Short mmCIF file of C-alpha atoms in Angstrom, two decimals:
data_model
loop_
_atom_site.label_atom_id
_atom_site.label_comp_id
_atom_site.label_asym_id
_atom_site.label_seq_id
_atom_site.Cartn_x
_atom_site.Cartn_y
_atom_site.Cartn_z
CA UNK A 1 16.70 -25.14 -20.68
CA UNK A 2 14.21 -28.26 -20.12
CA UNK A 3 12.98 -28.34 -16.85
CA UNK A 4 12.74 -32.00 -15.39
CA UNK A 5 9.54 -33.74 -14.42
CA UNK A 6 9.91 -36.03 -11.65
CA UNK A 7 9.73 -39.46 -12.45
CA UNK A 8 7.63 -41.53 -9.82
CA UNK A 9 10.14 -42.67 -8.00
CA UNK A 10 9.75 -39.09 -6.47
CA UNK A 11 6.38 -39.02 -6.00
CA UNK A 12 4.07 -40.35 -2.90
CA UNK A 13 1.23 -42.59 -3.78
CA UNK A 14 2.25 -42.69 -7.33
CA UNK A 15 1.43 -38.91 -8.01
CA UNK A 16 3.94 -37.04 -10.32
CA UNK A 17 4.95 -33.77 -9.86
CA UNK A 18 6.41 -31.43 -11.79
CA UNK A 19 10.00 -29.57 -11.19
CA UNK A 20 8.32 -25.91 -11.77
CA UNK A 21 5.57 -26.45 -8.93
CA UNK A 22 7.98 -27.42 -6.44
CA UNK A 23 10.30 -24.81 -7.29
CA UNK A 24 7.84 -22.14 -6.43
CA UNK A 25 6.62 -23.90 -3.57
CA UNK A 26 10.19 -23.83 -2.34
CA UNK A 27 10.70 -20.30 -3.08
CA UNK A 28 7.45 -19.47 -1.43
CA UNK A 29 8.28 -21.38 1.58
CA UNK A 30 11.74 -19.95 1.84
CA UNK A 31 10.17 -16.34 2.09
CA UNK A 32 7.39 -16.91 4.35
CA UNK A 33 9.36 -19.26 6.07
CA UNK A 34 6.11 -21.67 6.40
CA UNK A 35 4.65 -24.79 4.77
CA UNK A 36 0.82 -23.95 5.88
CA UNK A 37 1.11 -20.27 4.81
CA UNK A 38 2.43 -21.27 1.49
CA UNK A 39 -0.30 -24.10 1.34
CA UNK A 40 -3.35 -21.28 2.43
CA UNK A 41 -2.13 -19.23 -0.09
CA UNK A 42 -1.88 -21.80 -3.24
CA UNK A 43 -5.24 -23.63 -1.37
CA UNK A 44 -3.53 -26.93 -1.63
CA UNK A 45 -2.58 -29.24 1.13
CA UNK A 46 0.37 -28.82 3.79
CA UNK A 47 1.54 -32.20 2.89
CA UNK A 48 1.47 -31.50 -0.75
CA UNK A 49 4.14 -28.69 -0.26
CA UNK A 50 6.24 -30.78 2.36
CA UNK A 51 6.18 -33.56 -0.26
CA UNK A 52 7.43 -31.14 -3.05
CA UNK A 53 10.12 -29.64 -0.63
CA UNK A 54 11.04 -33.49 0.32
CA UNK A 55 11.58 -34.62 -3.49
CA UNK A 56 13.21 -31.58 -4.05
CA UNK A 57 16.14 -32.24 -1.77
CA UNK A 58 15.83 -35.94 -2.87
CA UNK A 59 16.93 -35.02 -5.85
CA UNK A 60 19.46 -32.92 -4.93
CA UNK A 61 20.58 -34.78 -1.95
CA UNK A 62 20.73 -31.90 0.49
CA UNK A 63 18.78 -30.83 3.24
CA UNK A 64 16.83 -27.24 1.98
CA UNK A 65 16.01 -26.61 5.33
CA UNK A 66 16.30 -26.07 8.80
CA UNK A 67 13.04 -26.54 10.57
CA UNK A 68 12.50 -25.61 14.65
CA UNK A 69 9.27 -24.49 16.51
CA UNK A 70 9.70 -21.31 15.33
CA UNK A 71 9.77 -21.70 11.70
CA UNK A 72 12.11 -22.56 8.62
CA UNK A 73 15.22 -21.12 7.49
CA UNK A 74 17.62 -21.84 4.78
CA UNK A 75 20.89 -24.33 5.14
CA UNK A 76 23.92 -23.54 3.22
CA UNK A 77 22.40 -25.69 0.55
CA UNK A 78 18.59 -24.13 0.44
CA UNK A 79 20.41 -20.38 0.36
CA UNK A 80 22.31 -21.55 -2.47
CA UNK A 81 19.78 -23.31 -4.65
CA UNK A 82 17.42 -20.28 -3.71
CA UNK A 83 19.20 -17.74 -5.35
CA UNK A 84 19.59 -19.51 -8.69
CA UNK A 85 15.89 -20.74 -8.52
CA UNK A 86 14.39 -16.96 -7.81
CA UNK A 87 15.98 -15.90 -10.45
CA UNK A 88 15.22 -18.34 -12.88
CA UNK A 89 11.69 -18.00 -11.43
CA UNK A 90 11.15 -13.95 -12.00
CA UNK A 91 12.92 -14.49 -15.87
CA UNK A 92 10.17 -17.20 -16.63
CA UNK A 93 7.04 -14.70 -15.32
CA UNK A 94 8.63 -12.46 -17.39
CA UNK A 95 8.85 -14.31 -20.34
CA UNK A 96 5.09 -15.05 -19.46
CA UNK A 97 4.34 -11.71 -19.00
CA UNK A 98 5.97 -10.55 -22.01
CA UNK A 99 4.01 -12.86 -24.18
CA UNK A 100 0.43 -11.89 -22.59
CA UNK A 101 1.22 -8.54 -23.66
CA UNK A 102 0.90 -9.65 -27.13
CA UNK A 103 -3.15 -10.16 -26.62
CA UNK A 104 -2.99 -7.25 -24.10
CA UNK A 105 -5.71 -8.75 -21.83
CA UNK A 106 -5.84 -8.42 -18.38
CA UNK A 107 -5.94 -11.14 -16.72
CA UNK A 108 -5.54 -12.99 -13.62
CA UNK A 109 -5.00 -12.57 -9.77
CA UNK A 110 -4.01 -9.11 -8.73
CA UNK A 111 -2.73 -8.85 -5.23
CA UNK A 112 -3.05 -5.18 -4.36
CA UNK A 113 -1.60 -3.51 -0.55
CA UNK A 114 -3.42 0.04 0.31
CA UNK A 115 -3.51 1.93 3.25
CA UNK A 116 -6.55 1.01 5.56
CA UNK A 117 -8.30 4.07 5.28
CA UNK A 118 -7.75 5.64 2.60
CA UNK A 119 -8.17 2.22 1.23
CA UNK A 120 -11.74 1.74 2.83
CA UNK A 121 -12.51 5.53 1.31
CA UNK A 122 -11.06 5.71 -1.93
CA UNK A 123 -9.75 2.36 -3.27
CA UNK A 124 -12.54 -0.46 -2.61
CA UNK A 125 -15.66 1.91 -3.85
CA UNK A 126 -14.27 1.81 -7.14
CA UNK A 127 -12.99 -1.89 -7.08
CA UNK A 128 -17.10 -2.68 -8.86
CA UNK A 129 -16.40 -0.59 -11.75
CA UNK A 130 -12.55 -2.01 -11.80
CA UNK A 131 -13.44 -5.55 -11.88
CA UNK A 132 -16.63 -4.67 -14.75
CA UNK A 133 -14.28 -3.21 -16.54
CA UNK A 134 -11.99 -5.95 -16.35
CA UNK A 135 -13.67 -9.60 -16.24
CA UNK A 136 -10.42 -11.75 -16.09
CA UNK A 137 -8.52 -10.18 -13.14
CA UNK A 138 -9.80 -11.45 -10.09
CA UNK A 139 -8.54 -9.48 -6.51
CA UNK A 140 -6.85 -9.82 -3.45
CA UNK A 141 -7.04 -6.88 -1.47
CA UNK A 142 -5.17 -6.13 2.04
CA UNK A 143 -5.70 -3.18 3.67
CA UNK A 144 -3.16 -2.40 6.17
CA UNK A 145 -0.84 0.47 7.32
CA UNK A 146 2.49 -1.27 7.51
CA UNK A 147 4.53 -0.90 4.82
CA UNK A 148 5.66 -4.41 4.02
CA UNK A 149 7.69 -5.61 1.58
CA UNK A 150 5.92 -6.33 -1.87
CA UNK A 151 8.48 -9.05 -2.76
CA UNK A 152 8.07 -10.91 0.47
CA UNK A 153 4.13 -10.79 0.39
CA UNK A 154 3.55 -11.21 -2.98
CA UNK A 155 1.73 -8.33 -3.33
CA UNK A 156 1.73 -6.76 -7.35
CA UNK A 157 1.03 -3.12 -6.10
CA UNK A 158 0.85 -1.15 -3.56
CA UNK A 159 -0.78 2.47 -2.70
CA UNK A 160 1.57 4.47 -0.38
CA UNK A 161 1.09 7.84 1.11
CA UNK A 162 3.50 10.61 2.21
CA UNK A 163 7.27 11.26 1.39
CA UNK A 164 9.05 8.45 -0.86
CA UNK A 165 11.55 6.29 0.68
CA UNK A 166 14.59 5.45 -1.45
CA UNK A 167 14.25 1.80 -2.71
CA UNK A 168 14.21 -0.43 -5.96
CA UNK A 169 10.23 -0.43 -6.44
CA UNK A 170 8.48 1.88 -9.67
CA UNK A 171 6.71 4.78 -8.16
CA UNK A 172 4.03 6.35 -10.08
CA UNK A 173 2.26 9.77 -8.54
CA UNK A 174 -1.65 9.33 -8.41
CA UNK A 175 -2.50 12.23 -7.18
CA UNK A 176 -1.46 15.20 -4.58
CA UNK A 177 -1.15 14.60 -0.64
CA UNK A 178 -3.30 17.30 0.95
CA UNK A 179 -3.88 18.50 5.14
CA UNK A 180 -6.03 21.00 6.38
CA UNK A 181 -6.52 22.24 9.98
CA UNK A 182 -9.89 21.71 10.70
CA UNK A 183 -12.32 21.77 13.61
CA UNK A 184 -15.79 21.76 14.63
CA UNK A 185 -17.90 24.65 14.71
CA UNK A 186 -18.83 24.31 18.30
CA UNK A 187 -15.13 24.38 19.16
CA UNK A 188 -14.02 27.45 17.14
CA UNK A 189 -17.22 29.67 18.77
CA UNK A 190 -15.92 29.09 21.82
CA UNK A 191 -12.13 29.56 21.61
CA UNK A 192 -10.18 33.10 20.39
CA UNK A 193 -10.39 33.83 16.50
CA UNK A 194 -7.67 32.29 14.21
CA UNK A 195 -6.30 35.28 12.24
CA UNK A 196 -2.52 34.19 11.77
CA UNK A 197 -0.39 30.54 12.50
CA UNK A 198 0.79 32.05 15.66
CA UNK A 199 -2.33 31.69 17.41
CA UNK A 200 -2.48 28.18 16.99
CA UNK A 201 -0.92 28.74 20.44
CA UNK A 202 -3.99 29.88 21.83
CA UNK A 203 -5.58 26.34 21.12
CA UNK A 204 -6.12 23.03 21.76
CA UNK A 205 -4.59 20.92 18.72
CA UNK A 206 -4.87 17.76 18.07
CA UNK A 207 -1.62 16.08 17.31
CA UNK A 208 -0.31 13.12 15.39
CA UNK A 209 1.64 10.45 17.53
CA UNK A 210 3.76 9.64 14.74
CA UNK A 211 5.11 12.71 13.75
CA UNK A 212 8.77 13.75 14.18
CA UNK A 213 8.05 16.53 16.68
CA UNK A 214 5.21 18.96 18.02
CA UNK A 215 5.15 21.22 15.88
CA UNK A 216 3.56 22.01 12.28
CA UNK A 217 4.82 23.45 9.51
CA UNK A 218 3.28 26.49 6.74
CA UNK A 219 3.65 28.27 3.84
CA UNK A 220 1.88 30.58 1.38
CA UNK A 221 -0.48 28.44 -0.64
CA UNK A 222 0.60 28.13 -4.14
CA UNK A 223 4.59 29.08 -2.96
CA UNK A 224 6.13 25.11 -2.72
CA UNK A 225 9.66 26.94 -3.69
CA UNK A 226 9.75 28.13 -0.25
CA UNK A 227 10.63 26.70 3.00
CA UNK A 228 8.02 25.89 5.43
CA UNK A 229 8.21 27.63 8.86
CA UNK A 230 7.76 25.71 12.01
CA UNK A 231 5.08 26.59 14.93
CA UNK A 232 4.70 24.77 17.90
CA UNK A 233 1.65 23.06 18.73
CA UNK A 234 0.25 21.52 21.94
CA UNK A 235 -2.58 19.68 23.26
CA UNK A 236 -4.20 17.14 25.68
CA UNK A 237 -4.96 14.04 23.12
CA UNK A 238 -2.68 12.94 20.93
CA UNK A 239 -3.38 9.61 18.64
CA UNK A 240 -1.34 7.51 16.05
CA UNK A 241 -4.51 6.95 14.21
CA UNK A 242 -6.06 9.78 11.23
CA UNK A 243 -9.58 8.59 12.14
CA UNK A 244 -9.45 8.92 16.07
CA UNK A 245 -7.90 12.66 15.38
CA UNK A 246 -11.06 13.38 13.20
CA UNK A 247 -13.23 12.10 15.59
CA UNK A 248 -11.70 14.20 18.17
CA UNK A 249 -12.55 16.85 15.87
CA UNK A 250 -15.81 16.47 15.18
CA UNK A 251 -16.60 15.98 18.82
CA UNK A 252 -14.83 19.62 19.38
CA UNK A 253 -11.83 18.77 21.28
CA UNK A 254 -9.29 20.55 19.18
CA UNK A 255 -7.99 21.46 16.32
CA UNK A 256 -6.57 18.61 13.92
CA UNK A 257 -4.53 19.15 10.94
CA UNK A 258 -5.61 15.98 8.55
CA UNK A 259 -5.39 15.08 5.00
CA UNK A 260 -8.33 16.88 2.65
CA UNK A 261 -9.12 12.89 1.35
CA UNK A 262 -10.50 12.25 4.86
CA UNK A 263 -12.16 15.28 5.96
CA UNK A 264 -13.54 16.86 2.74
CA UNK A 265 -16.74 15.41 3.26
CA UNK A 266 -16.98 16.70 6.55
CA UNK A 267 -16.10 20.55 5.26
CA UNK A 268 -18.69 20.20 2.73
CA UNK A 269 -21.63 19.38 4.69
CA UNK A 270 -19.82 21.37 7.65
CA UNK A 271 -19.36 19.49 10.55
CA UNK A 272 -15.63 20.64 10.06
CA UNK A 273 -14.82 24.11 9.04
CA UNK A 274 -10.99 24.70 7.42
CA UNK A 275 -9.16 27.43 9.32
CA UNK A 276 -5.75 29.08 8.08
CA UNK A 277 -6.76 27.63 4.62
CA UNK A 278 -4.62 30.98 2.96
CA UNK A 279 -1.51 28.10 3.92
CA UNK A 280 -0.77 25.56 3.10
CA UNK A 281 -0.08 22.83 6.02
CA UNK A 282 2.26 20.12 6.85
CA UNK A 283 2.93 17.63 9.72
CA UNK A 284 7.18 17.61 8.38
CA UNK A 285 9.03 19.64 5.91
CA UNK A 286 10.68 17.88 2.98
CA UNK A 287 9.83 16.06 -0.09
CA UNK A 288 6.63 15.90 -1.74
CA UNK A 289 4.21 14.42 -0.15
CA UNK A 290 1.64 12.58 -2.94
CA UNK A 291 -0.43 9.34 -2.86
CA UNK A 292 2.03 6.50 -4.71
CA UNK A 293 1.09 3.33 -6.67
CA UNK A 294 4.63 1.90 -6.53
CA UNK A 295 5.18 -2.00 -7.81
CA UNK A 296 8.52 -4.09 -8.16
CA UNK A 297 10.64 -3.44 -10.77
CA UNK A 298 10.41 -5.51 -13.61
CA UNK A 299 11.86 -5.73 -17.34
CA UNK A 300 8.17 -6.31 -18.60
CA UNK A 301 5.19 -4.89 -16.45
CA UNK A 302 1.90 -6.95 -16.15
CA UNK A 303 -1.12 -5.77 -17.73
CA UNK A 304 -2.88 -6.36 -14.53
CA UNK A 305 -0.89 -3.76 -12.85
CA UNK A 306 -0.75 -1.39 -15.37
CA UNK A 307 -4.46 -1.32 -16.12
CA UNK A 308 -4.86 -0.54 -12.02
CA UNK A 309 -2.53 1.91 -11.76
CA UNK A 310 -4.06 3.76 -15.03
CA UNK A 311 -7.58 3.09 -13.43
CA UNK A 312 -7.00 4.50 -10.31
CA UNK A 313 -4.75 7.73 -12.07
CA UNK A 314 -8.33 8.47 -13.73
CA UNK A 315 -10.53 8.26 -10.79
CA UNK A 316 -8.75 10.08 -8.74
CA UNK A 317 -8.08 12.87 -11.84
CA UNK A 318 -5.63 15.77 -11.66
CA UNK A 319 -7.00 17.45 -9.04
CA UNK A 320 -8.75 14.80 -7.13
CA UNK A 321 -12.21 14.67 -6.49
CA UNK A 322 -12.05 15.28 -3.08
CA UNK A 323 -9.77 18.48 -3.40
CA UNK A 324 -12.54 20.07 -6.23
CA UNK A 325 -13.65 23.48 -4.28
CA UNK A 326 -15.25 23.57 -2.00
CA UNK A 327 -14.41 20.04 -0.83
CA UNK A 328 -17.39 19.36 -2.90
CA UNK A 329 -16.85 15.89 -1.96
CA UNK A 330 -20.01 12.51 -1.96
CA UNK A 331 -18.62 9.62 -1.67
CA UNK A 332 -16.43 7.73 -4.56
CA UNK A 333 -17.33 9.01 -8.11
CA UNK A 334 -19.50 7.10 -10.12
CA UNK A 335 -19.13 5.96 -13.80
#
């Protein structure tokens, strides 16, 4: 298929345009249901994308959208032409992508979506060696803690943590998804000895807004074939937030049961001290718990994505660096 270059009866001012820019402006606009997002994003002018949309339903002689105070949204006619264009869109990346593969250079903008903290912690300290190592990708990092959907914010990968949920998108393990219970010295010298999980009850813990229920869950270490046994758990402070609950713990208010990539550091210069550490601990029973990369499905993957995903799988190694006993954790790896 040819695609169609306007002529200039299309344009404004005499400018041509081309079929494929408007296309993606259209699709762009039809997901983020914007003209000035699309236009921050492709650092172009807002009337540049309302003149493609404009010659775009020129030429077809429909209206592609609705527009109101509160945003766009597809007519009939835009839902229609949208779901022929997408798809004729993703084929031609794909083609694209294909063909880079043949030089197998990385290359590029690579929008990546990671977890704030974990982000801040283990993603962006390696991001100098990532971007050394590969001169052509440039990066667009957004660090947030809402899963959002990678199709709708253009995002090429994303790091997830915690239990898979079913969906379309490739999922490939980087490495485990430890917790500990830890607290501060101060705050275990003054409270009755931990010997067994049933005298959590005995103590102040510090739980997690957003899990299911008040309780935590154990098991032998080593033993994942067998089912995890509940204990109740209560407290005074509760937070949605992994970094207020370590704080809370360092400051001796409780005990907090946390994931070993955020408080190894603290073990191993011992402002925390593990406690129970013959279990192993969870905030909910069910499937494995892990650190993700996961990316849309396509027929050919970039070698932007791949490289990152591989990247990351390394620095992170089998047992990641922050589980390596005793916590003998400083900081992101170097080299």
């Amino acid at each position: 298929m040819v695609l169609p270059v306007w002529s200039n009866r299309y344009g404004m001012e005499g400018e041509r345009m081309d079929y494929l820019a408007a296309m993606r402006a259209f699709v762009r606009a039809a997901e983020v249901r914007s003209f000035s997002r699309v236009a921050a994003e492709t650092g172009t002018k807002v009337s540049t994308i309302s003149r493609y949309i404009t010659a775009l339903e020129a030429d077809l002689g429909a209206a592609l959208f609705n527009r109101s105070t509160r945003g766009l949204t597809l007519t009939e006619a835009g839902r229609t032409f949208h779901a022929r264009v997408f798809q004729i869109l993703i084929d031609l990346d794909q083609a694209r992508a294909a063909t880079s593969l043949l030089n197998s250079t990385p290359r590029g903008l690579l929008r990546i979506n990671i977890p704030r903290v974990f982000g801040r912690r283990h993603v962006m300290p390696h991001m100098k060696d990532f971007l050394a190592t590969y001169p052509d990708i440039r990066l667009d990092a957004t660090l947030t803690d809402t899963t959002v959907d990678l199709i709708e914010s253009g995002a090429d990968v994303a790091i997830r943590i915690g239990a898979l949920v079913d969906s379309t998108l490739i999922a490939k393990r980087l490495a485990p998804h430890r917790r500990v219970l830890v607290a501060s010295p101060a705050y275990l010298a003054s409270r009755p000895v931990l010997e067994s999980p049933a005298g959590l009850a005995d103590h102040a813990c510090l739980r997690f807004a957003l899990q299911p229920a008040d309780a935590w869950y154990y098991r032998p270490q080593g033993k994942p074939e067998q089912p995890a046994h509940e204990i109740a758990v209560d407290g005074r402070l509760r937070a949605n937030d992994s970094e207020t609950l370590r704080d809370a713990a360092l400051a001796g208010l409780g005990i907090a049961l946390l994931p070993t990539w955020l408080v190894a550091a603290d073990i191993h210069e011992q402002r925390l001290r593990s406690v129970l550490a013959q279990w192993e601990w969870l905030l909910a029973p069910g499937p494995e718990r892990a650190i993700w990369a996961v990316y849309p499905p396509k027929k050919v993957v970039a070698p932007k994505v791949s490289c990152f995903v591989a990247f990351m799988a390394e620095r992170f190694g089998k047992t990641p660096y922050w589980d390596h006993p005793p916590f003998a954790y400083a900081g992101a790896r170097q080299g």
